[in-house]
Amino acid sequence: MAAPDVWVAKDDGTDIVRAGAIAAVGRDYNGNVTVRLSGGEQAVVTLVQDQTHDAAHTPSDFHLQLLRVIAELSDAAQPAIIRPIHDEQHGWWWLTERL
């Protein structure tokens, strides 16, 4: 049985990438969380722009948190989408939803 797809969305929902296509996860010099996609051109997608949310910087390990969530879902029975969420009470976190 093939593993179901896990997808990762940008914070504004404009882009969604397949987790299996992610070759690298990191933070750039501005604190943005980015992923580099595997394949020919190795496109970079910014998932969270750290400076766009009023003084609500992402945790320094937010990119590592994403890797943990993806790893936890690698054996999931259903397709899922992971998206970064921010609210004033809880700060930044990764929401996982079934598709």
XYZ file of C-alpha atoms in Angstrom:
99
model
C 0.000 0.000 0.000
C 1.395 3.409 -0.946
C 1.656 6.074 1.747
C -0.996 8.800 1.466
C 0.035 12.286 0.450
C 0.978 14.858 3.037
C 0.816 18.483 1.910
C 2.240 21.675 3.443
C 0.528 25.049 2.929
C 1.854 28.595 3.092
C 0.568 30.730 5.943
C -1.644 32.681 3.558
C -2.831 29.548 1.710
C -1.601 30.696 -1.717
C 0.777 27.748 -2.233
C 0.602 24.120 -1.185
C 3.505 21.702 -1.691
C 3.723 17.942 -1.356
C 5.801 17.070 1.719
C 7.493 14.278 -0.244
C 8.892 16.887 -2.655
C 10.619 18.848 0.119
C 14.382 18.421 0.021
C 15.280 20.967 2.736
C 13.589 23.083 5.403
C 15.180 26.186 6.868
C 15.029 29.768 8.017
C 16.468 32.571 5.956
C 18.272 35.612 7.365
C 14.970 37.436 7.836
C 13.481 34.624 9.947
C 11.214 33.350 7.166
C 10.528 29.601 7.127
C 11.352 28.215 3.687
C 11.401 24.849 1.945
C 13.538 23.856 -1.021
C 11.825 21.449 -3.386
C 13.622 18.522 -4.944
C 13.815 18.227 -8.682
C 15.321 20.049 -11.598
C 15.189 23.699 -10.601
C 14.986 23.189 -6.807
C 12.475 25.974 -6.245
C 12.314 27.675 -2.856
C 8.896 28.318 -1.289
C 8.493 30.676 1.665
C 5.924 29.137 4.004
C 5.919 31.839 6.682
C 7.105 35.422 6.280
C 8.260 36.293 9.766
C 8.002 40.067 9.378
C 4.424 40.204 8.077
C 2.749 39.479 11.400
C 2.762 42.333 13.926
C 5.686 41.483 16.231
C 4.665 37.822 16.239
C 7.944 36.209 15.290
C 7.980 32.486 14.714
C 9.819 30.336 17.262
C 13.488 29.819 16.433
C 12.835 26.088 15.949
C 9.647 26.503 13.899
C 11.258 24.859 10.859
C 12.247 21.865 13.018
C 8.700 21.651 14.348
C 7.519 21.282 10.744
C 9.930 18.391 10.200
C 8.595 16.663 13.319
C 5.004 16.985 12.131
C 5.894 15.645 8.669
C 7.761 12.700 10.234
C 4.789 11.905 12.487
C 2.481 11.849 9.463
C 4.770 9.685 7.321
C 2.842 6.571 8.389
C -0.592 8.186 8.384
C -3.490 6.242 6.976
C -5.122 9.263 5.327
C -3.935 12.237 3.286
C -3.302 15.346 5.381
C -2.412 19.002 5.080
C -0.145 20.912 7.460
C -0.484 24.669 7.740
C 1.171 27.315 9.924
C -1.270 29.063 12.230
C -0.842 32.127 14.397
C -3.128 33.487 17.068
C -2.397 35.935 19.861
C -3.111 33.459 22.643
C -1.019 30.488 21.440
C 1.512 32.085 19.096
C 2.700 30.060 16.082
C 1.983 26.346 15.650
C 1.488 23.789 12.872
C -2.114 22.650 12.354
C -2.655 19.214 10.838
C -5.935 18.491 9.068
C -7.130 15.397 7.248
C -8.119 15.882 3.620
